[in-house]
CSV table of C-alpha atoms and ligand atoms in Angstrom, one decimal:
chain,number,residue,atom,x,y,z
A,1,UNK,CA,0.0,0.0,0.0
A,2,UNK,CA,1.2,3.5,-0.8
A,3,UNK,CA,2.1,5.6,2.3
A,4,UNK,CA,-0.7,8.1,3.1
A,5,UNK,CA,0.7,11.7,3.2
A,6,UNK,CA,0.8,13.8,6.4
A,7,UNK,CA,0.3,17.5,6.6
A,8,UNK,CA,1.8,19.4,9.6
A,9,UNK,CA,0.5,22.9,10.2
A,10,UNK,CA,3.3,24.9,11.9
A,11,UNK,CA,7.0,24.7,11.2
A,12,UNK,CA,8.3,25.5,14.7
A,13,UNK,CA,10.2,23.0,16.8
A,14,UNK,CA,7.4,20.5,17.2
A,15,UNK,CA,6.3,20.5,13.6
A,16,UNK,CA,9.9,20.3,12.2
A,17,UNK,CA,11.0,17.6,14.6
A,18,UNK,CA,7.9,15.5,13.8
A,19,UNK,CA,8.5,16.1,10.0
A,20,UNK,CA,12.1,14.9,10.4
A,21,UNK,CA,11.1,11.8,12.3
A,22,UNK,CA,8.4,10.9,9.7
A,23,UNK,CA,10.7,11.5,6.8
A,24,UNK,CA,13.3,9.2,8.4
A,25,UNK,CA,10.6,6.5,8.1
A,26,UNK,CA,9.8,7.4,4.5
A,27,UNK,CA,6.4,9.0,5.2
A,28,UNK,CA,5.5,11.8,2.7
A,29,UNK,CA,5.2,15.0,4.7
A,30,UNK,CA,4.2,18.6,3.9
A,31,UNK,CA,4.8,21.4,6.5
A,32,UNK,CA,2.9,24.6,6.3
A,33,UNK,CA,4.7,27.5,8.0
A,34,UNK,CA,3.2,31.0,8.2
A,35,UNK,CA,6.6,32.6,8.7
A,36,UNK,CA,10.1,32.0,7.2
A,37,UNK,CA,13.6,31.0,8.3
A,38,UNK,CA,15.7,32.2,9.8
A,39,UNK,CA,13.9,34.5,12.2
A,40,UNK,CA,14.1,35.5,15.8
A,41,UNK,CA,11.4,34.2,18.2
A,42,UNK,CA,10.5,35.1,21.8
A,43,UNK,CA,12.1,32.2,23.7
A,44,UNK,CA,14.6,31.8,26.6
A,45,UNK,CA,16.6,29.6,24.3
A,46,UNK,CA,17.5,27.3,27.2
A,47,UNK,CA,16.7,23.6,26.4
A,48,UNK,CA,16.5,21.3,29.3
A,49,UNK,CA,14.7,18.0,30.1
A,50,UNK,CA,13.7,14.8,28.4
A,51,UNK,CA,13.4,16.5,25.0
A,52,UNK,CA,17.1,16.1,24.7
A,53,UNK,CA,16.6,12.3,24.6
A,54,UNK,CA,14.2,12.8,21.7
A,55,UNK,CA,16.8,14.9,19.9
A,56,UNK,CA,19.2,12.0,20.4
A,57,UNK,CA,16.7,9.5,19.1
A,58,UNK,CA,16.0,11.6,16.0
A,59,UNK,CA,19.8,12.0,15.5
A,60,UNK,CA,19.5,15.8,15.9
A,61,UNK,CA,21.9,16.3,18.9
A,62,UNK,CA,24.9,16.5,16.6
A,63,UNK,CA,23.0,18.8,14.2
A,64,UNK,CA,22.4,21.3,17.0
A,65,UNK,CA,25.9,21.0,18.4
A,66,UNK,CA,27.2,21.6,14.9
A,67,UNK,CA,25.0,24.7,14.7
A,68,UNK,CA,26.7,26.1,17.8
A,69,UNK,CA,24.7,24.9,20.8
A,70,UNK,CA,26.3,26.0,24.0
A,71,UNK,CA,26.4,23.6,27.0
A,72,UNK,CA,24.9,25.0,30.3
A,73,UNK,CA,25.9,23.5,33.6
A,74,UNK,CA,25.1,26.1,36.2
A,75,UNK,CA,22.3,28.5,37.2
A,76,UNK,CA,22.0,31.4,39.6
A,77,UNK,CA,18.9,33.1,40.9
A,78,UNK,CA,18.2,36.8,41.7
A,79,UNK,CA,15.4,38.9,43.2
A,80,UNK,CA,15.7,42.7,43.1
A,81,UNK,CA,17.8,42.6,46.3
A,82,UNK,CA,19.0,39.0,46.9
A,83,UNK,CA,21.1,36.5,45.0
A,84,UNK,CA,22.4,32.9,45.1
A,85,UNK,CA,25.8,31.6,44.1
A,86,UNK,CA,25.9,29.5,40.9
A,87,UNK,CA,24.4,26.1,41.4
A,88,UNK,CA,25.1,23.0,39.4
A,89,UNK,CA,22.2,22.1,37.2
A,90,UNK,CA,20.8,18.6,38.1
A,91,UNK,CA,21.0,17.7,34.4
A,92,UNK,CA,22.8,19.2,31.4
A,93,UNK,CA,21.1,21.8,29.3
A,94,UNK,CA,21.9,23.4,26.0
A,95,UNK,CA,21.4,26.9,24.7
A,96,UNK,CA,20.9,27.8,21.1
A,97,UNK,CA,19.1,30.7,19.5
A,98,UNK,CA,15.8,30.0,17.8
A,99,UNK,CA,17.2,32.0,14.8
A,100,UNK,CA,19.8,29.2,14.3
A,101,UNK,CA,17.9,26.2,15.6
A,102,UNK,CA,14.6,26.5,13.6
A,103,UNK,CA,16.6,27.2,10.5
A,104,UNK,CA,18.9,24.2,11.0
A,105,UNK,CA,15.8,21.9,11.5
A,106,UNK,CA,14.2,23.3,8.4
A,107,UNK,CA,17.3,22.6,6.3
A,108,UNK,CA,17.4,19.1,7.7
A,109,UNK,CA,13.7,18.4,7.0
A,110,UNK,CA,14.2,19.5,3.4
A,111,UNK,CA,17.4,17.5,3.1
A,112,UNK,CA,15.3,14.4,4.0
A,113,UNK,CA,12.8,15.1,1.3
A,114,UNK,CA,10.1,16.9,3.2
A,115,UNK,CA,8.1,19.6,1.5
A,116,UNK,CA,8.3,22.9,3.5
A,117,UNK,CA,6.0,25.7,2.5
A,118,UNK,CA,7.3,29.0,4.0
A,119,UNK,CA,5.1,32.0,4.2
A,120,UNK,CA,2.1,29.7,3.9
A,121,UNK,CA,-0.7,30.4,6.4
A,122,UNK,CA,-3.1,27.5,6.9
A,123,UNK,CA,-6.5,29.2,7.0
A,124,UNK,CA,-8.9,26.2,6.9
A,125,UNK,CA,-10.6,25.5,10.2
A,126,UNK,CA,-10.8,21.8,9.6
A,127,UNK,CA,-8.0,19.5,10.8
A,128,UNK,CA,-9.1,16.2,9.3
A,129,UNK,CA,-7.4,12.8,8.9
A,130,UNK,CA,-3.6,13.1,8.3
A,131,UNK,CA,-3.4,16.6,9.7
A,132,UNK,CA,-1.4,17.7,12.7
A,133,UNK,CA,-1.7,21.0,14.5
A,134,UNK,CA,1.7,22.2,15.5
A,135,UNK,CA,0.8,25.9,15.5
A,136,UNK,CA,2.3,26.8,18.8
A,137,UNK,CA,0.7,28.7,21.7
A,138,UNK,CA,-2.9,29.7,21.4
A,139,UNK,CA,-3.4,33.4,22.0
A,140,UNK,CA,-5.6,34.5,24.8
A,141,UNK,CA,-6.5,38.1,24.9
A,142,UNK,CA,-8.2,38.2,28.3
A,143,UNK,CA,-7.2,36.2,31.3
A,144,UNK,CA,-8.6,37.6,34.5
A,145,UNK,CA,-7.3,41.2,34.9
A,146,UNK,CA,-3.6,40.5,34.0
A,147,UNK,CA,-2.1,39.6,30.7
A,148,UNK,CA,1.1,37.9,30.0
A,149,UNK,CA,3.6,39.1,27.4
A,150,UNK,CA,7.0,37.9,26.4
A,151,UNK,CA,10.0,39.9,25.2
A,152,UNK,CA,13.4,38.9,24.0
A,153,UNK,CA,16.6,40.5,22.6
A,154,UNK,CA,20.2,39.4,22.0
A,155,UNK,CA,22.9,41.4,23.6
A,156,UNK,CA,26.7,41.6,23.9
A,157,UNK,CA,28.9,42.8,26.7
A,158,UNK,CA,26.8,41.1,29.4
A,159,UNK,CA,28.9,39.5,32.2
A,160,UNK,CA,27.2,36.4,33.6
A,161,UNK,CA,27.9,34.6,36.9
A,162,UNK,CA,26.3,31.3,35.8
A,163,UNK,CA,25.3,29.7,32.4
A,164,UNK,CA,21.7,30.6,33.2
A,165,UNK,CA,20.7,33.6,35.3
A,166,UNK,CA,17.1,33.9,36.4
A,167,UNK,CA,16.0,37.3,37.7
A,168,UNK,CA,12.6,37.6,39.3
A,169,UNK,CA,10.8,40.9,40.1
A,170,UNK,CA,7.2,41.8,41.0
A,171,UNK,CA,6.5,42.4,37.2
A,172,UNK,CA,7.8,39.0,36.0
A,173,UNK,CA,11.1,37.3,35.3
A,174,UNK,CA,14.0,37.6,32.9
A,175,UNK,CA,16.4,34.8,32.0
A,176,UNK,CA,19.9,35.4,30.7
A,177,UNK,CA,22.0,32.7,28.9
A,178,UNK,CA,24.8,32.6,26.4
A,179,UNK,CA,23.8,31.3,23.0
A,180,UNK,CA,25.6,30.6,19.7
A,181,UNK,CA,27.8,33.3,18.3
A,182,UNK,CA,28.7,34.7,21.8
A,183,UNK,CA,25.5,36.7,22.3
A,184,UNK,CA,23.5,36.6,25.5
A,185,UNK,CA,19.8,36.0,25.1
A,186,UNK,CA,17.8,38.3,27.4
A,187,UNK,CA,14.2,37.0,27.6
A,188,UNK,CA,11.4,37.8,29.9
A,189,UNK,CA,7.8,37.1,30.8
A,190,UNK,CA,5.8,40.0,32.3
A,191,UNK,CA,2.4,40.6,33.6
A,192,UNK,CA,0.6,43.7,32.3
A,193,UNK,CA,-2.2,45.1,34.3
A,194,UNK,CA,-5.2,46.7,32.4
A,195,UNK,CA,-4.6,50.3,31.5
A,196,UNK,CA,-0.8,50.2,31.7
A,197,UNK,CA,1.4,52.0,29.2
A,198,UNK,CA,2.1,49.4,26.5
A,199,UNK,CA,4.6,51.1,24.2
A,200,UNK,CA,7.6,49.2,22.9
A,201,UNK,CA,10.0,51.6,24.7
A,202,UNK,CA,8.3,50.7,27.9
A,203,UNK,CA,8.7,47.0,27.2
A,204,UNK,CA,12.4,47.4,26.6
A,205,UNK,CA,12.8,49.3,29.9
A,206,UNK,CA,11.1,46.3,31.5
A,207,UNK,CA,13.7,43.9,30.2
A,208,UNK,CA,16.5,46.0,31.9
A,209,UNK,CA,14.9,45.6,35.3
A,210,UNK,CA,14.5,48.0,38.2
A,211,UNK,CA,17.2,50.6,38.7
A,212,UNK,CA,19.9,49.2,41.1
A,213,UNK,CA,18.7,45.6,40.8
A,214,UNK,CA,21.2,42.8,39.9
A,215,UNK,CA,19.5,42.6,36.4
A,216,UNK,CA,19.9,46.3,35.8
A,217,UNK,CA,23.6,46.1,36.8
A,218,UNK,CA,24.2,43.1,34.6
A,219,UNK,CA,22.8,45.0,31.5
A,220,UNK,CA,24.4,48.3,32.3
A,221,UNK,CA,26.9,48.1,29.5
A,222,UNK,CA,24.9,45.8,27.2
A,223,UNK,CA,24.9,46.4,23.5
A,224,UNK,CA,21.6,45.2,22.2
A,225,UNK,CA,21.1,43.7,18.7
A,226,UNK,CA,18.0,45.7,17.7
A,227,UNK,CA,17.2,43.3,14.8
A,228,UNK,CA,16.7,40.5,17.3
A,229,UNK,CA,14.1,42.3,19.4
A,230,UNK,CA,10.7,40.5,19.4
A,231,UNK,CA,7.6,40.4,21.5
A,232,UNK,CA,4.5,38.3,22.0
A,233,UNK,CA,1.3,39.1,23.9
A,234,UNK,CA,-1.8,37.2,24.9
A,235,UNK,CA,0.0,34.3,26.4
A,236,UNK,CA,-2.2,31.8,28.2
A,237,UNK,CA,-0.6,29.6,30.9
A,238,UNK,CA,-3.6,27.6,31.9
A,239,UNK,CA,-2.7,23.9,31.6
A,240,UNK,CA,-4.8,22.0,29.0
A,241,UNK,CA,-5.0,18.3,28.3
A,242,UNK,CA,-4.3,16.7,24.9
A,243,UNK,CA,-7.2,14.3,25.3
A,244,UNK,CA,-9.6,17.4,25.5
A,245,UNK,CA,-8.5,18.5,22.0
A,246,UNK,CA,-10.5,17.4,19.0
A,247,UNK,CA,-7.5,17.7,16.8
A,248,UNK,CA,-4.2,15.8,16.7
A,249,UNK,CA,-1.9,18.3,18.4
A,250,UNK,CA,1.8,18.5,19.4
A,251,UNK,CA,3.9,21.1,21.2
A,252,UNK,CA,2.4,24.4,22.5
A,253,UNK,CA,-0.7,23.7,20.5
A,254,UNK,CA,-1.6,21.2,23.2
A,255,UNK,CA,-0.7,23.5,26.1
A,256,UNK,CA,2.0,25.9,27.2
A,257,UNK,CA,4.1,25.2,30.3
A,258,UNK,CA,5.2,28.3,32.2
A,259,UNK,CA,8.5,29.5,30.6
A,260,UNK,CA,10.2,29.7,34.0
A,261,UNK,CA,10.7,25.9,33.8
A,262,UNK,CA,12.7,26.2,30.6
A,263,UNK,CA,10.8,23.0,29.4
A,264,UNK,CA,8.5,24.2,26.6
A,265,UNK,CA,10.9,23.3,23.8
A,266,UNK,CA,11.5,19.9,25.5
A,267,UNK,CA,7.8,19.3,25.5
A,268,UNK,CA,7.6,20.3,21.8
A,269,UNK,CA,10.4,17.7,21.0
A,270,UNK,CA,8.9,15.0,23.2
A,271,UNK,CA,5.4,15.3,21.8
A,272,UNK,CA,6.8,15.2,18.3
A,273,UNK,CA,8.8,12.1,19.2
A,274,UNK,CA,5.7,10.5,20.7
A,275,UNK,CA,3.8,11.2,17.5
A,276,UNK,CA,6.2,9.6,15.1
A,277,UNK,CA,5.4,5.9,15.5
A,278,UNK,CA,1.5,6.2,15.6
A,279,UNK,CA,1.6,8.5,12.6
A,280,UNK,CA,3.9,6.2,10.6
A,281,UNK,CA,1.5,3.3,11.5
A,282,UNK,CA,-1.5,5.4,10.3
A,283,UNK,CA,0.3,6.3,7.1
A,284,UNK,CA,0.9,2.6,6.3
A,285,UNK,CA,-2.7,1.7,7.0
A,286,UNK,CA,-2.0,-0.2,10.3
A,287,UNK,CA,-4.2,1.9,12.6
A,288,UNK,CA,-7.2,4.2,12.2
A,289,UNK,CA,-7.0,8.0,12.5
A,290,UNK,CA,-9.1,7.9,15.7
A,291,UNK,CA,-6.7,5.4,17.3
A,292,UNK,CA,-3.7,7.5,16.2
A,293,UNK,CA,-5.1,10.6,17.7
A,294,UNK,CA,-6.1,9.0,21.0
A,295,UNK,CA,-2.8,7.1,21.3
A,296,UNK,CA,-0.8,10.3,20.9
A,297,UNK,CA,-3.1,12.4,23.2
A,298,UNK,CA,-2.9,9.7,26.0
A,299,UNK,CA,0.9,9.6,25.7
A,300,UNK,CA,1.2,13.3,25.9
A,301,UNK,CA,-1.1,13.7,28.9
A,302,UNK,CA,0.7,10.8,30.7
A,303,UNK,CA,4.1,12.5,30.1
A,304,UNK,CA,3.1,16.1,30.8
A,305,UNK,CA,0.2,16.3,33.4
A,306,UNK,CA,2.4,16.1,36.5
A,307,UNK,CA,5.0,18.6,35.3
A,308,UNK,CA,2.3,21.0,34.3
A,309,UNK,CA,0.8,20.9,37.7
A,310,UNK,CA,4.2,21.5,39.4
A,311,UNK,CA,5.0,24.3,36.9
A,312,UNK,CA,1.8,26.1,37.7
A,313,UNK,CA,2.6,26.0,41.4
A,314,UNK,CA,6.2,27.1,40.8
A,315,UNK,CA,5.2,30.0,38.6
A,316,UNK,CA,2.7,31.3,41.2
A,317,UNK,CA,5.4,31.1,44.0
A,318,UNK,CA,8.0,32.8,41.9
A,319,UNK,CA,5.7,35.7,41.0
A,320,UNK,CA,4.4,36.4,44.4
A,321,UNK,CA,6.2,39.6,45.4
A,322,UNK,CA,6.1,38.8,49.1
A,323,UNK,CA,7.9,35.4,48.5
A,324,UNK,CA,10.6,36.4,46.0
A,325,UNK,CA,13.3,37.5,48.4
A,326,UNK,CA,12.5,34.6,50.8
A,327,UNK,CA,12.7,32.1,48.0
A,328,UNK,CA,16.1,33.4,46.7
A,329,UNK,CA,17.5,33.5,50.2
A,330,UNK,CA,16.2,29.9,50.8
A,331,UNK,CA,17.8,28.6,47.5
A,332,UNK,CA,21.1,30.3,48.5
A,333,UNK,CA,21.2,28.2,51.7
A,334,UNK,CA,19.5,25.0,50.6
A,335,UNK,CA,19.7,23.2,47.3
A,336,UNK,CA,16.8,20.8,48.0
A,337,UNK,CA,14.1,23.2,47.0
A,338,UNK,CA,15.3,24.2,43.6
A,339,UNK,CA,16.6,20.7,42.7
A,340,UNK,CA,13.1,19.3,43.5
A,341,UNK,CA,11.4,22.0,41.5
A,342,UNK,CA,13.8,21.4,38.6
A,343,UNK,CA,13.2,17.7,38.6
A,344,UNK,CA,9.5,17.8,39.0
A,345,UNK,CA,9.0,20.2,36.1
A,346,UNK,CA,10.8,17.9,33.7
B,401,FAD,C1,8.8,34.4,27.1
B,401,FAD,C2,9.0,33.0,26.8
B,401,FAD,C3,10.2,32.3,27.1
B,401,FAD,C4,10.4,31.0,26.9
B,401,FAD,N1,11.6,30.4,27.2
B,401,FAD,C5,11.8,29.1,27.0
B,401,FAD,C6,13.0,28.4,27.4
B,401,FAD,O1,13.9,29.0,27.9
B,401,FAD,N2,13.1,27.1,27.2
B,401,FAD,C7,12.1,26.3,26.7
B,401,FAD,O2,12.2,25.1,26.6
B,401,FAD,N3,10.9,26.9,26.2
B,401,FAD,C8,10.8,28.3,26.4
B,401,FAD,N4,9.6,28.9,26.0
B,401,FAD,C9,8.6,28.0,25.3
B,401,FAD,C10,9.0,27.6,23.9
B,401,FAD,O3,9.3,28.8,23.1
B,401,FAD,C11,7.8,26.9,23.2
B,401,FAD,O4,7.4,25.9,24.1
B,401,FAD,C12,8.2,26.3,21.9
B,401,FAD,O5,8.5,27.3,21.0
B,401,FAD,C13,7.0,25.5,21.4
B,401,FAD,O6,7.3,25.0,20.1
B,401,FAD,P1,6.1,24.7,19.1
B,401,FAD,O7,6.8,24.1,17.9
B,401,FAD,O8,5.0,24.0,19.7
B,401,FAD,O9,5.6,26.2,18.7
B,401,FAD,P2,6.3,27.4,17.9
B,401,FAD,O10,7.8,27.3,18.1
B,401,FAD,O11,5.6,28.6,18.4
B,401,FAD,O12,6.0,27.1,16.4
B,401,FAD,C14,4.7,27.2,15.9
B,401,FAD,C15,4.8,27.6,14.4
B,401,FAD,O13,3.5,27.5,13.8
B,401,FAD,C16,3.4,28.5,12.9
B,401,FAD,N5,2.0,28.7,12.6
B,401,FAD,C17,1.0,29.1,13.5
B,401,FAD,N6,-0.2,29.1,13.0
B,401,FAD,C18,0.0,28.7,11.7
B,401,FAD,C19,-0.9,28.6,10.6
B,401,FAD,N7,-2.2,28.8,10.7
B,401,FAD,N8,-0.4,28.2,9.4
B,401,FAD,C20,0.9,28.0,9.3
B,401,FAD,N9,1.8,28.1,10.3
B,401,FAD,C21,1.4,28.5,11.5
B,401,FAD,C22,4.1,29.7,13.5
B,401,FAD,O14,4.5,30.6,12.6
B,401,FAD,C23,5.3,29.0,14.2
B,401,FAD,O15,6.4,29.0,13.5
B,401,FAD,C24,9.4,30.2,26.2
B,401,FAD,C25,8.3,30.9,25.8
B,401,FAD,C26,8.1,32.2,26.0
B,401,FAD,C27,6.8,32.9,25.6
C-alpha cells in the first residue's frame, strides 16, 4: 500500500522535529509555515529536560551541536535585592538561538525530502485525517485582569555569573543565557495590568529591570542587537490536556508550560517524538485515525500532566512579590528546594 501523506501545520520546533522523524521513516510530509527561516522568536533559548533524549533518538543532537549549541551546567537566581551563588544544574542543558535552531531543523527536514511551504498560512478550520496541529501557543486576549507578554533581545557585553541567570521581580522574570555566536539571550515574561502603558519603549525598559537591581547592573553596558528584538502578547498559561483537544496536536498547540521551567521546547520535541510511530502506523494503514489521535493524546497527557501541575505552582510562587526574596535566600542556603522544583517540572 502507498504511504498516506501527512500535513503538519506549523513549522516550529514540534512541527519540524515531527516532520524529520516521519521523513526518516519514509512518510510523505508537507509542513505549512506561516513565517520564514531564519527568524528571531521570543524564547529563553534554554533547552532542558527529556526532549534532549528525543533529539538524540532523532539524530538531531549532533546537528544542534554543529549549529553552535552552548552547554549549560550552572544556574544562579536573583530577586531585586537577593542573589544565590551559581548552582550546578541537576542535568545538562543546551542553549541555542531560535534563529539558528529553527533554520537548522528546516534545512534538515528539506534534506530528508520533506516539503516545507514557507510564508504559507493555513486558514482552513478543519484538521481532518492526516493533519497535525503544531501551530504553537494559542493566543488568549483576556485572562482575569492581568495579561502575560514575552520579550526577547540578544545582547553583547553582558557578564554572567552562571550559564543561566534567572532574575525575578514583581513584574515577572528575565532569563539570561549565552547562546551561539557569543551573544547573551535576554528574555522575559511579564504581567501587564489593564490600562498600563504598552509602548515598545516601555517594554524594553522592563527587560532591563529596576534601577539598582542585579539585572539592571548586569545589563548596564549591554549592546543590544536591535534586529533580534521581538515580543508576543496574549500568552495563556492555563494547563490543558491533549485528550480534551478534538485535533491531533503537538507542542504548545496542546498547552504551554510556564516558561520559568525552561521546558516548553523539550515538550515540543517530546510530543513530536511520541507522534512519530503512531503517525507512521496510520500512514501505512495499520491503525485508524481515531486510534492514532487517541494514542498520541494519552501519551502526551501521561508524560506532561504532572510537570504542568508543578510548573503552575512554581510560577505562582516565583511571581508572588512577598515570596521572592525569601525564596532566593532559601535557595542560596539550601539546594533541595530548587533541585526538587527542577526535577518535578521535567
Ligand atoms: C517568554 C518565553 C520564554 C520561553 N523560554 C523558554 C525556554 O527558555 N526554554 C524552553 O524550553 N521553552 C521556552 N519557551 C517556550 C517555547 O518557546 C515553546 O514551548 C516552543 O517554541 C514550542 O514549540 P512549538 O513548535 O509548539 O511552537 P512554535 O515554536 O511557536 O511554532 C509554531 C509555528 O507554527 C506557525 N503557525 C502558527 N499558525 C499557523 C498557521 N495557521 N499556518 C501555518 N503556520 C502556522 C508559527 O509561525 C510558528 O512558526 C518560552 C516561551 C516564552 C513565551
